[in-house]
Coordinates of C-alpha atoms in Angstrom, one line a residue:
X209 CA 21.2 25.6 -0.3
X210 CA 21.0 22.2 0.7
X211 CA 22.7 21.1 3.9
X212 CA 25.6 19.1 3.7
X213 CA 23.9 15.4 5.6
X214 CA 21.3 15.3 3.2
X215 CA 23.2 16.4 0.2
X216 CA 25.5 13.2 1.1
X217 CA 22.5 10.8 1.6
X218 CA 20.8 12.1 -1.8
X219 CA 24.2 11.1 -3.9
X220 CA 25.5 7.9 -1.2
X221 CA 26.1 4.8 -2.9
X222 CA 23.8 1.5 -2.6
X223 CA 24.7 0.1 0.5
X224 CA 23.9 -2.2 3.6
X225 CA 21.4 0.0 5.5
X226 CA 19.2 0.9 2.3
X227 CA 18.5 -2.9 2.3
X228 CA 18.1 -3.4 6.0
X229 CA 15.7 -0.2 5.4
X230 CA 13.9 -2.0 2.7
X231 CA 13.2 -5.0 4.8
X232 CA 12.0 -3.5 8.3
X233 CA 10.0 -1.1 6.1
X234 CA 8.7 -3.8 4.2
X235 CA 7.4 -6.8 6.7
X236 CA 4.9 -4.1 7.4
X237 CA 3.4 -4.0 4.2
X238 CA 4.2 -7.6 4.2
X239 CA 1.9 -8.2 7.4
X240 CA -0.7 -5.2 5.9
X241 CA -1.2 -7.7 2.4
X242 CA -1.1 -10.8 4.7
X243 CA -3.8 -9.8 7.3
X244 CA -6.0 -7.9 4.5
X245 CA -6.1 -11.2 1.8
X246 CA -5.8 -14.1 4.2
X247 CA -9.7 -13.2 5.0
X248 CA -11.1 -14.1 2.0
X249 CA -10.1 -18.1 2.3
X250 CA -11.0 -17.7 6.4
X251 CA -14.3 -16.1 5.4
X252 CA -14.9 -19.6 3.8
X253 CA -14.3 -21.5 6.7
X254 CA -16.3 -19.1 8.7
X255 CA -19.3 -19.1 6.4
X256 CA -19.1 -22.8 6.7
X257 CA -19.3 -22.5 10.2
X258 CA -21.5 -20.3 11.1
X259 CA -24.2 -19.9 8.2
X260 CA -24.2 -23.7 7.6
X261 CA -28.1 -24.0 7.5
X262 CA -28.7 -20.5 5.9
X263 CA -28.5 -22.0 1.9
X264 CA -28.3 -25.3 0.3
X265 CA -25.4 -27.5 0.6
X266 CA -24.4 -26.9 -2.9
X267 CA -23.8 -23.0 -2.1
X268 CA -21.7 -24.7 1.3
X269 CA -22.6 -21.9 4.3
X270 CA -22.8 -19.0 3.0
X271 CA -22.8 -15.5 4.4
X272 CA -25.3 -12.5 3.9
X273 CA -24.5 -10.0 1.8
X274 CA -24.4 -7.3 5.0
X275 CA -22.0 -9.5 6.9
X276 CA -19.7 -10.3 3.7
X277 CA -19.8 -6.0 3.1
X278 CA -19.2 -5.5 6.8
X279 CA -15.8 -7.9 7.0
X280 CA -14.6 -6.3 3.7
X281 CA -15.1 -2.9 4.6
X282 CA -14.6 -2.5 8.4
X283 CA -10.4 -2.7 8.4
X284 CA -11.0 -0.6 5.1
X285 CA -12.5 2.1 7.7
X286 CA -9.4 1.7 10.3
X287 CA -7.6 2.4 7.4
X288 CA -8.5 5.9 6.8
X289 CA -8.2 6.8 10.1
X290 CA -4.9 5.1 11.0
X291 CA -3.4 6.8 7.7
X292 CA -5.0 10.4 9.1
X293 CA -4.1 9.9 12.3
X294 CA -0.5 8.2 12.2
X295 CA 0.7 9.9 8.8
X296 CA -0.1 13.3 11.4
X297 CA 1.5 12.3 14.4
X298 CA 4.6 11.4 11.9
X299 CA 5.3 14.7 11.1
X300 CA 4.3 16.2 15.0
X301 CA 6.3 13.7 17.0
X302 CA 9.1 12.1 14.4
X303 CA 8.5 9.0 12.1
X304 CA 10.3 6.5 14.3
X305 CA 8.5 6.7 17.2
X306 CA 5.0 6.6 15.7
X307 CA 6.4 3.5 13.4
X308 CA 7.1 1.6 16.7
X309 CA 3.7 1.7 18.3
X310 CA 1.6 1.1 15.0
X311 CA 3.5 -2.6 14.9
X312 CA 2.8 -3.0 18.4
X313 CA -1.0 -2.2 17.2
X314 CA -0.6 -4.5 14.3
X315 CA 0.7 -7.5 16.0
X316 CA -1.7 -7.5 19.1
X317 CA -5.0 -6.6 16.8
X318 CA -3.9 -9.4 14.5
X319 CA -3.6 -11.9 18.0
X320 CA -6.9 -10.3 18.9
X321 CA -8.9 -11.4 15.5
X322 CA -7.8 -14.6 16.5
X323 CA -9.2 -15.4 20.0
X324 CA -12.3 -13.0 19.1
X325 CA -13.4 -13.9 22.6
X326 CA -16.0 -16.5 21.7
X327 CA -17.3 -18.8 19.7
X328 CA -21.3 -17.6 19.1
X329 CA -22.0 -16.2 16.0
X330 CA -22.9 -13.0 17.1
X331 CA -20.5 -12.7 19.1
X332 CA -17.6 -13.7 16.9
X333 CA -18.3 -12.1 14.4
X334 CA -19.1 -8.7 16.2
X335 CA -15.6 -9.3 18.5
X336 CA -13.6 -10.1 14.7
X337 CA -14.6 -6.9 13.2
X338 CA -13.8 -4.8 15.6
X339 CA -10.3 -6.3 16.1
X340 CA -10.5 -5.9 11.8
X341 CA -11.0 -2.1 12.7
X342 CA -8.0 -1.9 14.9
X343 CA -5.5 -3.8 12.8
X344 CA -6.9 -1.4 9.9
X345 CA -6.0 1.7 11.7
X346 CA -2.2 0.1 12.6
X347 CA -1.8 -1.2 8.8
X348 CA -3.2 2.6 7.5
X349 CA -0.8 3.9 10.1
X350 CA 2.2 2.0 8.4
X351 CA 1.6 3.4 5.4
X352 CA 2.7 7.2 5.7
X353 CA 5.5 6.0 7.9
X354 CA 7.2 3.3 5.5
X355 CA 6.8 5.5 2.7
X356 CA 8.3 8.4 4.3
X357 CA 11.3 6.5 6.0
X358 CA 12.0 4.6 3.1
X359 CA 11.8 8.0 0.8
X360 CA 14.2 10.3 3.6
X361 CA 16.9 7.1 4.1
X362 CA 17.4 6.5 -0.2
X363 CA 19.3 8.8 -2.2
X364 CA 17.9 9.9 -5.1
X365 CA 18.9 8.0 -7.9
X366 CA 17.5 4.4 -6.8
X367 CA 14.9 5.8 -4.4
X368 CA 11.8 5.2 -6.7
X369 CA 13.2 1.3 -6.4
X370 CA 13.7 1.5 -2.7
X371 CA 10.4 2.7 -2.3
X372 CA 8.5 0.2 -4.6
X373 CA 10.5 -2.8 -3.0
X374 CA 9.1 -1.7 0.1
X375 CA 5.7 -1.5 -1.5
X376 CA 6.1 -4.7 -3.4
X377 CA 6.3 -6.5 -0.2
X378 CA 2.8 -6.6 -0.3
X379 CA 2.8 -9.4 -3.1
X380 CA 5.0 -11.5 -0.7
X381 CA 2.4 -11.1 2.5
X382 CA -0.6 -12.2 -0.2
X383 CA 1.5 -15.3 -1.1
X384 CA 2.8 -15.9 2.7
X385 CA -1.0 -15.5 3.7
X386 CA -2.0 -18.2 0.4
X387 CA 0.4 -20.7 1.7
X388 CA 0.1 -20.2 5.5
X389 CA -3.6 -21.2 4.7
X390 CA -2.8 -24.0 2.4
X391 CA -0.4 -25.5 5.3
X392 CA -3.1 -25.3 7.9
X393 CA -6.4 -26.5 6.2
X394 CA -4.1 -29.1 4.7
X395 CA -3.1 -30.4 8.4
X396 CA -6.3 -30.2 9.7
X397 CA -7.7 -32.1 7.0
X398 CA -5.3 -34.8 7.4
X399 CA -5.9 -34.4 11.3
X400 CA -9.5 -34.9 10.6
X401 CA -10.1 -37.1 8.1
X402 CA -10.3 -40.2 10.5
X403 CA -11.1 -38.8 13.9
X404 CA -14.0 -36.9 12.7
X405 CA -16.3 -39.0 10.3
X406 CA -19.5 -37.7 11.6
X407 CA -18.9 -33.3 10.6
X408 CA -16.9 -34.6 7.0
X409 CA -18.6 -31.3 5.4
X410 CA -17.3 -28.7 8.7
X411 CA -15.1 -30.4 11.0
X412 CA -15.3 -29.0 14.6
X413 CA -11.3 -28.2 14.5
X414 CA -12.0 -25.2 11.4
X415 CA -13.7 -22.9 14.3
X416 CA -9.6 -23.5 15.6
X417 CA -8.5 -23.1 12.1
X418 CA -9.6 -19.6 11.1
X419 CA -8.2 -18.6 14.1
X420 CA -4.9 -19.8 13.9
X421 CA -4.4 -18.8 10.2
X422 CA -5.0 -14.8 11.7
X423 CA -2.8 -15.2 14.8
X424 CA 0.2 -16.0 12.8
X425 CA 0.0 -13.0 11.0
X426 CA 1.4 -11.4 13.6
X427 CA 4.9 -13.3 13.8
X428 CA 6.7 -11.5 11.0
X429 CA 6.3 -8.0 12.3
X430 CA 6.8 -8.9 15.6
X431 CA 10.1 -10.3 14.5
X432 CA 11.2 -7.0 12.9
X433 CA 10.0 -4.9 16.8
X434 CA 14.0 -4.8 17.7
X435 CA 15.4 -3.3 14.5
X436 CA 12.3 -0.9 13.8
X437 CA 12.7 0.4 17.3
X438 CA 16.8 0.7 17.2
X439 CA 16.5 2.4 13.9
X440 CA 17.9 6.0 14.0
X441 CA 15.1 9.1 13.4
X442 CA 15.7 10.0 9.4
X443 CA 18.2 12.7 8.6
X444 CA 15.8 15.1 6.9
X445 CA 13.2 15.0 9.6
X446 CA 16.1 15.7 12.5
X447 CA 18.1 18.1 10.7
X448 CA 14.6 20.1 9.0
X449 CA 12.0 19.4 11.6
X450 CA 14.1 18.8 14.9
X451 CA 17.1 21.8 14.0
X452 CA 19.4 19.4 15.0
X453 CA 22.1 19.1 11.9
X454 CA 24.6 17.8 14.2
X455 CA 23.1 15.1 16.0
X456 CA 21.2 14.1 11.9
X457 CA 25.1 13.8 10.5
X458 CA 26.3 11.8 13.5
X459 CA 23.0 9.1 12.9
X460 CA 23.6 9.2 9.4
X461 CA 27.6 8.0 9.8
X462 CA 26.4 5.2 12.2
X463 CA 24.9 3.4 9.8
X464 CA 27.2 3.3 7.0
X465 CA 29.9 4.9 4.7
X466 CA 27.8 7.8 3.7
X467 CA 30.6 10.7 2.2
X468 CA 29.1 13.1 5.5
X469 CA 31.3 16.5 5.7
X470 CA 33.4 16.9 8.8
X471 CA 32.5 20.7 9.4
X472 CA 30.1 21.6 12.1
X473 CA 26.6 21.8 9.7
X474 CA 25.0 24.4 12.8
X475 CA 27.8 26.8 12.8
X476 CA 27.5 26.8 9.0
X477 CA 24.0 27.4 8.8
X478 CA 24.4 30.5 10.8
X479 CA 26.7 31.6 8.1
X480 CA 24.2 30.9 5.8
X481 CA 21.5 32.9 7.5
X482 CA 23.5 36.1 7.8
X483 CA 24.6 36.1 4.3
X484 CA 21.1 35.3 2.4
X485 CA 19.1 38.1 0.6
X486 CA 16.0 38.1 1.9
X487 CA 14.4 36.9 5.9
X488 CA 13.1 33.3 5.6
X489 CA 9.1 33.2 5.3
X490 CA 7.8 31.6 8.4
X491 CA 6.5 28.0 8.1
X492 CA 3.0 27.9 6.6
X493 CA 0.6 25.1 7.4
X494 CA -1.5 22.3 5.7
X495 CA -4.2 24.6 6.3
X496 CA -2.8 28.1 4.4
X497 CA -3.4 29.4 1.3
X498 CA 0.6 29.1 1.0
X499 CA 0.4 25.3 0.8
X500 CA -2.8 25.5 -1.5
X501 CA -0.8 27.6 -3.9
X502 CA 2.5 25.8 -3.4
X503 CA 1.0 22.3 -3.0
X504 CA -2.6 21.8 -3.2
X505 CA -2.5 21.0 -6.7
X506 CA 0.0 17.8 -6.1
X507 CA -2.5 17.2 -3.4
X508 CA -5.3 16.6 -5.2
X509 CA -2.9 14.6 -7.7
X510 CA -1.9 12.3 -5.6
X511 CA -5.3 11.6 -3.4
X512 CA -7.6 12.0 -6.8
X513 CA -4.9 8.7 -8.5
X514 CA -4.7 6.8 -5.6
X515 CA -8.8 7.1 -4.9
X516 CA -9.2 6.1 -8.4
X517 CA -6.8 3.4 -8.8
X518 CA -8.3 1.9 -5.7
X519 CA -11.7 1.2 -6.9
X520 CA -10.6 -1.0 -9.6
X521 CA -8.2 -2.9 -7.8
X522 CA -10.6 -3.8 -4.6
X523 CA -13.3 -4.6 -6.8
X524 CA -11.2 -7.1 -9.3
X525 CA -10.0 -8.8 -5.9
X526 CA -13.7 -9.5 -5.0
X527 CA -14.3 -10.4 -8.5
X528 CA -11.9 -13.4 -7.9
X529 CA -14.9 -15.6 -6.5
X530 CA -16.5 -15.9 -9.8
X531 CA -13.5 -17.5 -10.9
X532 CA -13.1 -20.1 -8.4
X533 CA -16.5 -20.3 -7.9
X534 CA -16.2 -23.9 -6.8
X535 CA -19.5 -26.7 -6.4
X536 CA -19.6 -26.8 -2.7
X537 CA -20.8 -30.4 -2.2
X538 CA -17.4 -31.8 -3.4
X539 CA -15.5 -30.2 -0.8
X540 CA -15.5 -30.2 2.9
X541 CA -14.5 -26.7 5.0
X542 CA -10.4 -27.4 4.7
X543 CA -10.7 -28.3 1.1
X544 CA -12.4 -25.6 0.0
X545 CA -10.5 -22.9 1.7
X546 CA -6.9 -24.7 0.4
X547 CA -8.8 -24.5 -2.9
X548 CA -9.5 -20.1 -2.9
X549 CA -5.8 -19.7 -1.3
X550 CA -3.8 -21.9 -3.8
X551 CA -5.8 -19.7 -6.5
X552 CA -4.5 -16.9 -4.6
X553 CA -0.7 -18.0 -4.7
X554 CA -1.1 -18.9 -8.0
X555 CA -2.4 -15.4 -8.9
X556 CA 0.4 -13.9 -7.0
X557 CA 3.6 -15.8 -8.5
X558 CA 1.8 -15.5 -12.0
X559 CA 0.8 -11.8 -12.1
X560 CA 0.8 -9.9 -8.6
X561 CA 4.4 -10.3 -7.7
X562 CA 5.7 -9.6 -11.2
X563 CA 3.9 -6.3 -11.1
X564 CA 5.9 -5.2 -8.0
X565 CA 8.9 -6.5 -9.5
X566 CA 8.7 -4.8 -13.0
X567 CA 7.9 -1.7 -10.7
X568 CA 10.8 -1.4 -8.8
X569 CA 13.0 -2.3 -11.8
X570 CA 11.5 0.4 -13.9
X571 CA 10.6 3.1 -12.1
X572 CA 13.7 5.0 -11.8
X573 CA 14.3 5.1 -15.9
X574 CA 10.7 5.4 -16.6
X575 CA 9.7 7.9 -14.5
X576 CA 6.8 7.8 -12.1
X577 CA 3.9 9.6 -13.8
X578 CA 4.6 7.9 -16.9
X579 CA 4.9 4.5 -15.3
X580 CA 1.4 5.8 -13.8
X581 CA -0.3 6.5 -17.4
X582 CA 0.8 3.8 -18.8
X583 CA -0.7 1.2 -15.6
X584 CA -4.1 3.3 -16.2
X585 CA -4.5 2.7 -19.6
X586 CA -3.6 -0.8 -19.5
X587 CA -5.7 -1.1 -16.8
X588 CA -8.9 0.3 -18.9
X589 CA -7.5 -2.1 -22.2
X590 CA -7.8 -5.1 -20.3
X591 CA -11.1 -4.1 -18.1
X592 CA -13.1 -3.4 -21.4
X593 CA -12.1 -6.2 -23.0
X594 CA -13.5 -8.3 -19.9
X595 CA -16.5 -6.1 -20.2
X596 CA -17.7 -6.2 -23.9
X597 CA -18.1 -9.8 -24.6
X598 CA -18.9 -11.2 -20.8
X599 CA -22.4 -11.4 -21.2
X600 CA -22.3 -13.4 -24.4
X601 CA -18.9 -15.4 -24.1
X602 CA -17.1 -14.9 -21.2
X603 CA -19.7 -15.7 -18.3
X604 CA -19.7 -19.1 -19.5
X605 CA -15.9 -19.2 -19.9
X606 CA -14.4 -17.6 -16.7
X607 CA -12.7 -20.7 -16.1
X608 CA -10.7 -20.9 -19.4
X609 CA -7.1 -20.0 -19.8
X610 CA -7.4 -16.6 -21.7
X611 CA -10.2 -14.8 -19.7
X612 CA -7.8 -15.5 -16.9
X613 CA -4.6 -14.1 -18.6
X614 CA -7.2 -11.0 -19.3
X615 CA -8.1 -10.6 -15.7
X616 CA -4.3 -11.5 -14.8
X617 CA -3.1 -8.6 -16.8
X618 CA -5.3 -6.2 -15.1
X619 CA -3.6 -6.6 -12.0
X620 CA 0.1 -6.8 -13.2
X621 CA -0.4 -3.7 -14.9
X622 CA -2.5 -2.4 -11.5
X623 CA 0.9 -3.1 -9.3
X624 CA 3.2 -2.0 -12.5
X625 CA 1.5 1.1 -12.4
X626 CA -0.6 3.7 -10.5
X627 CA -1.2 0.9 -7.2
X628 CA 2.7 1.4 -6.5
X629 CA 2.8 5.0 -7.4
X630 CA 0.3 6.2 -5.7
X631 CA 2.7 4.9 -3.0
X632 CA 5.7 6.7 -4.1
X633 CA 5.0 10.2 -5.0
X634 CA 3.3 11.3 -2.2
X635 CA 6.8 10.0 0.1
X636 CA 8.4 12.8 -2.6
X637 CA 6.6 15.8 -3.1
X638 CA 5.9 17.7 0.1
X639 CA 8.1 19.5 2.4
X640 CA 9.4 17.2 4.9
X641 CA 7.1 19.0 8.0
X642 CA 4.1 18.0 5.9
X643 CA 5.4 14.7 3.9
X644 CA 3.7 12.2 6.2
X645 CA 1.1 13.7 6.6
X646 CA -0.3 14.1 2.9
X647 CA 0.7 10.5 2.2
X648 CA -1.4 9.6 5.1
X649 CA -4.2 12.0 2.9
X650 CA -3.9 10.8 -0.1
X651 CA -3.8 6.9 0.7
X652 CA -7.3 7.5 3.3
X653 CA -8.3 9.1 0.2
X654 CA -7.3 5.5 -1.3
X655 CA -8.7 3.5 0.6
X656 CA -12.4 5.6 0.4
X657 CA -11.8 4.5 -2.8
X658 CA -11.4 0.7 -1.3
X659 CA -14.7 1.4 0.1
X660 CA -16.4 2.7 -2.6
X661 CA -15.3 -0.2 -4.8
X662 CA -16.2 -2.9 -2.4
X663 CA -19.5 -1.7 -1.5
X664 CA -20.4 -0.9 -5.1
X665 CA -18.7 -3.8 -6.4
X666 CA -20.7 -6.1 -4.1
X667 CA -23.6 -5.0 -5.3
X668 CA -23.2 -4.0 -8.9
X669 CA -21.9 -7.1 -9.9
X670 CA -24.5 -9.0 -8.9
X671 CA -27.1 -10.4 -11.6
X672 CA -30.7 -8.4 -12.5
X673 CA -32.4 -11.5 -12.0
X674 CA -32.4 -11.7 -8.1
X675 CA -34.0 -15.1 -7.8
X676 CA -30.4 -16.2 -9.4
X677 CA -28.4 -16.2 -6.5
X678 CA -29.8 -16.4 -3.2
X679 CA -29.5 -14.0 -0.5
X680 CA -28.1 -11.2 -2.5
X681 CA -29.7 -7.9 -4.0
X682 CA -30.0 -7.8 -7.5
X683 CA -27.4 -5.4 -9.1
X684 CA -26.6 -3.9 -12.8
X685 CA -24.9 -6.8 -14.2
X686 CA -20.9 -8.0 -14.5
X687 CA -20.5 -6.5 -17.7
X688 CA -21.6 -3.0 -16.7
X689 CA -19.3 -3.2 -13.7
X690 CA -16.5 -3.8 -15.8
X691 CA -17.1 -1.2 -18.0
X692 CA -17.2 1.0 -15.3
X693 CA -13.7 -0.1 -13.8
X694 CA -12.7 0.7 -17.1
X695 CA -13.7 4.5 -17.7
X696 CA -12.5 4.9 -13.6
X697 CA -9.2 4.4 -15.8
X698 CA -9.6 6.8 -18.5
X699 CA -10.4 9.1 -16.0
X700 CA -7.4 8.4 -13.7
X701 CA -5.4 8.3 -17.2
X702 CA -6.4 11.7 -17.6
X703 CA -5.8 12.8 -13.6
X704 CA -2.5 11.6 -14.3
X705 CA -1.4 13.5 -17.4
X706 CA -2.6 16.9 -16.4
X707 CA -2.2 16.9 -12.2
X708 CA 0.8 14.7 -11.4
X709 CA 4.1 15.9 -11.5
X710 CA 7.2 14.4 -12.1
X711 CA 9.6 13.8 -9.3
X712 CA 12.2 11.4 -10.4
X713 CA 16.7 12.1 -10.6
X714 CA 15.5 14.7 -8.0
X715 CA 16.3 15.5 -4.3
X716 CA 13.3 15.9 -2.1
X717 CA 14.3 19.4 -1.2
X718 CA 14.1 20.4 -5.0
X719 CA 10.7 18.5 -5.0
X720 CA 9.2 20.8 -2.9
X721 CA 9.8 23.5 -5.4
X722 CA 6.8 24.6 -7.2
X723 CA 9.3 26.3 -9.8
X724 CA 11.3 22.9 -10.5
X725 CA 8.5 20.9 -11.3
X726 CA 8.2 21.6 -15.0
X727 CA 11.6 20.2 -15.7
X728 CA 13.6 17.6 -14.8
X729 CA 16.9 17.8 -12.5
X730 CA 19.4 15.2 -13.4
X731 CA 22.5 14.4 -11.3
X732 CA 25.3 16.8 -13.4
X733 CA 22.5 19.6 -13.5
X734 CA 22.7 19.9 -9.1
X735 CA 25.3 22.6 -9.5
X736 CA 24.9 23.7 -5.9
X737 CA 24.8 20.1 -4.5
X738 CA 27.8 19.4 -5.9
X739 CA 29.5 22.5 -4.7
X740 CA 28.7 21.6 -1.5
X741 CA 30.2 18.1 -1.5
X742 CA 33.3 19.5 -3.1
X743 CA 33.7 21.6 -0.4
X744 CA 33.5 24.9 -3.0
X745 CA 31.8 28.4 -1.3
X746 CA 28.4 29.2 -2.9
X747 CA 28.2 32.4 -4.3
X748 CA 25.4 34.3 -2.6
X749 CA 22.6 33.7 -5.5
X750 CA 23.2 30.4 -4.6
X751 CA 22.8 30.4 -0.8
X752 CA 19.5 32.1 -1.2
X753 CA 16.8 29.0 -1.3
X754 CA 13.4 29.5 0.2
X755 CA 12.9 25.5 0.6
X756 CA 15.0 25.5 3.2
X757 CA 13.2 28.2 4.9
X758 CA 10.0 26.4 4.6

């Protein structure tokens, strides 16, 4: 039987700390979008920097391919390990105090990627990745921990929504990270444009630039330390986890009306324990063939999707640069960079924040694995239809309006779809002792995934001819790349329809039920929930639930 504190939060009404929730969770993901996007604009100013004799002027400075896969890829690394390491430390030492110190990580790795210590190429660029690596494993860390917050505070009507607006934050950091950009290279243009005639193409002040653009990543979750750090542990982890019932219910009524019982919850669960059938199991590990059988299935659900849904989505970001693929000679450092991140806030307001948006409005009534199969396929649609005439039509046309609103649709359907998802269902399926730490599994998982498509896109995409572009490997061709993406779909399509469960209009107790996930638990069907909030006496049957055992 469900205890009292959490059967209150699962049926409390929309109120003042779910928001407040929403946004401490969310200006992490916020700062994870902004740090991870704002690169590609800096790269250009970087490139113009320091590879400003390696090409022609009409290719501006650009950077070899092993540098351009080493920047991409090295806070993809700290990633994996930050969601490892942080999503286990969630579970082993509470959610709260883990979530504290990975901002503390974010914000001083993001001041770090700024000063990079010198201002030699080698040395920059050596010094920037390896603050990239830390602020990966502090924006992997926040992962697990939002998710799992966010998932344990909302009751379970609206949590779907709660989750994704925490999620969707992420289209807000890309468009604070486009304009922050814009707002910079546009001052220092103006700054520049009389005081330094004789470097017109790479004014001096863009080494300053770069830097200041990643520093001020770091202001909005430093702004949100306080109220991350003065935020109560969740119910679920100190009533399940820490034993403590009492001290869960008295957190729980300090931060809003929430309907919490009056009864001491201990004394009650020591009725509980002498009237139930059968001795509780002891806890099994991540490790036994208890959580294989229970769990290992949703497991590989959840790690397979996200994996596969990453792939596409990193390599249509890189694939962006073909379409403002801009002549070099008509644009000095500033201009150029203003010209990639206004492309980027365009993309966002037109396609990447709608995504989110459509996504937190829908998920509750559609359901997460549908929401999930319907992304992937509209995913595939869109990527084959990029794929099949780009050789012929659309590499001369990447410009025009439609092969945009092609590649547009693509990502909307990405965000409204398996890239939130993936997000949410890991946050809902696992027993609480284990929940952040397979979300932390299944998004490294993801972001192998990242890897894999940035790597491979880099180097797939690229033409057969190799004398066509200088400086870069020849590949197999953007049309084969795209057709690629595409069956990754079908196949995460299909991962979807026979793996994932569905874990909407349910508590997260009943989630961990291997029994309940076939059908679907709606509010008037939680007989024993509501028995409990009326105050009624479970019959025995009732009182006997392994979950809470677990």
């Amino acid at each position: 039987m469900p205890l009292k504190v959490l059967t209150a939060l699962d049926h409390a009404k929309t109120q003042w700390f779910h928001f407040k929730a929403i946004v401490i969770a969310g200006m992490g993901t916020f700062t994870d979008a902004y740090d991870l996007f704002c690169i590609i604009p800096v790269s250009k100013l970087i490139g113009r920097i320091y590879y400003s004799d390696e090409y022609d002027k009409s290719h501006g400075g650009m950077m070899p391919q092993a540098i351009v896969s080493t920047m991409a890829v090295i806070a993809l690394v700290g990633m994996v390990i930050g969601q490892l390491t942080f999503g286990t430390l969630g579970d082993r030492i509470g959610r709260r105090r883990v979530y504290g110190f990975a901002l503390v990580l974010m914000v001083m790795s993001s001041i770090q990627c700024g000063f990079s210590i010198c201002k030699t190429k080698k040395c920059v660029l050596t010094s920037l990745c390896f603050f990239r690596f830390l602020l990966g494993i502090a924006i992997g860390g926040d992962y697990p921990l939002s998710a799992t917050i966010m998932s344990e505070f909302s009751n379970k009507k609206t949590r779907g929504a709660f989750i994704a607006a925490v999620f969707s934050m992420q289209g807000c950091g890309i468009l604070a990270g486009a304009g922050v950009t814009m707002a910079v290279t546009s001052a220092f243009n103006l700054a520049t444009k009389s005081s330094d005639r004789e470097n017109r193409d790479t004014p001096e002040s863009a080494d300053l630039a770069w830097r200041l653009i990643l520093m001020i990543g770091a202001i909005p979750a430093a702004l949100t330390f306080y109220w991350r750090m003065s935020m109560p542990e969740t119910a679920r982890y100190t009533a399940l986890i820490q034993k403590d019932v009492r001290k869960a219910t008295d957190d729980m009524r300090d931060l809003g009306d929430v309907d919490l019982p009056t009864i001491d919850e201990n004394s009650e669960l020591q009725v509980q324990q002498q009237m139930t059938l059968v001795p509780p199991p002891p806890p099994y590990g991540l490790f036994s063939k208890q959580f294989l059988r229970d769990h290992g299935r949703h497991l590989f659900a959840c790690a397979a999707a996200w994996l596969i849904v990453d792939i596409p989505f990193y390599s249509s970001t890189l694939f962006q640069s073909h379409i403002y693929n801009l002549k070099m000679e008509n644009y000095n450092a500033f201009e150029e960079a203003y010209q990639v991140a206004k492309f980027q806030a365009i993309f966002a307001v037109c396609w990447t924040i709608p995504g989110y948006w459509a996504t937190v409005y829908f998920i509750d009534s559609f359901g997460r694995r549908k929401l999930q199969m319907l992304g992937f396929f509209f995913m595939a649609v869109f990527l084959f239809a990029l794929a099949g005439p780009y050789d012929k039509y659309w590499h001369n046309h990447v410009h025009g309006w439609l092969f945009i609103v092609l590649y547009g649709f693509t990502f909307f359907f990405s965000n409204f779809g398996p890239n939130t998802t993936t997000f949410i269902v890991p946050a809902e399926l696992f027993p609480a002792r284990l929940r952040s730490t397979c979300h932390g599994i299944s998004g490294a998982a993801g972001k192998v995934g990242a890897i894999i498509g940035t790597l491979g896109f880099l180097w797939a995409s690229q033409d057969k001819d190799r004398d066509k572009k200088k400086g870069w490997k020849p590949g197999i061709g953007m049309m084969n790349s795209l057709v690629i993406l595409g069956g990754i779909c079908v196949l995460g399509l299909g991962i979807t329809y026979f793996f994932t469960p569905e874990t909407k209009g349910r508590s997260l107790e009943t989630n961990e039920s291997e029994e309940s996930q076939p059908r679907e638990i709606e509010d008037d069907q939680m007989h024993e929930e509501i028995l409990v909030l009326e105050g009624s006496t479970p019959s025995p049957i009732s009182v006997v639930h392994p979950l809470w055992w677990r």
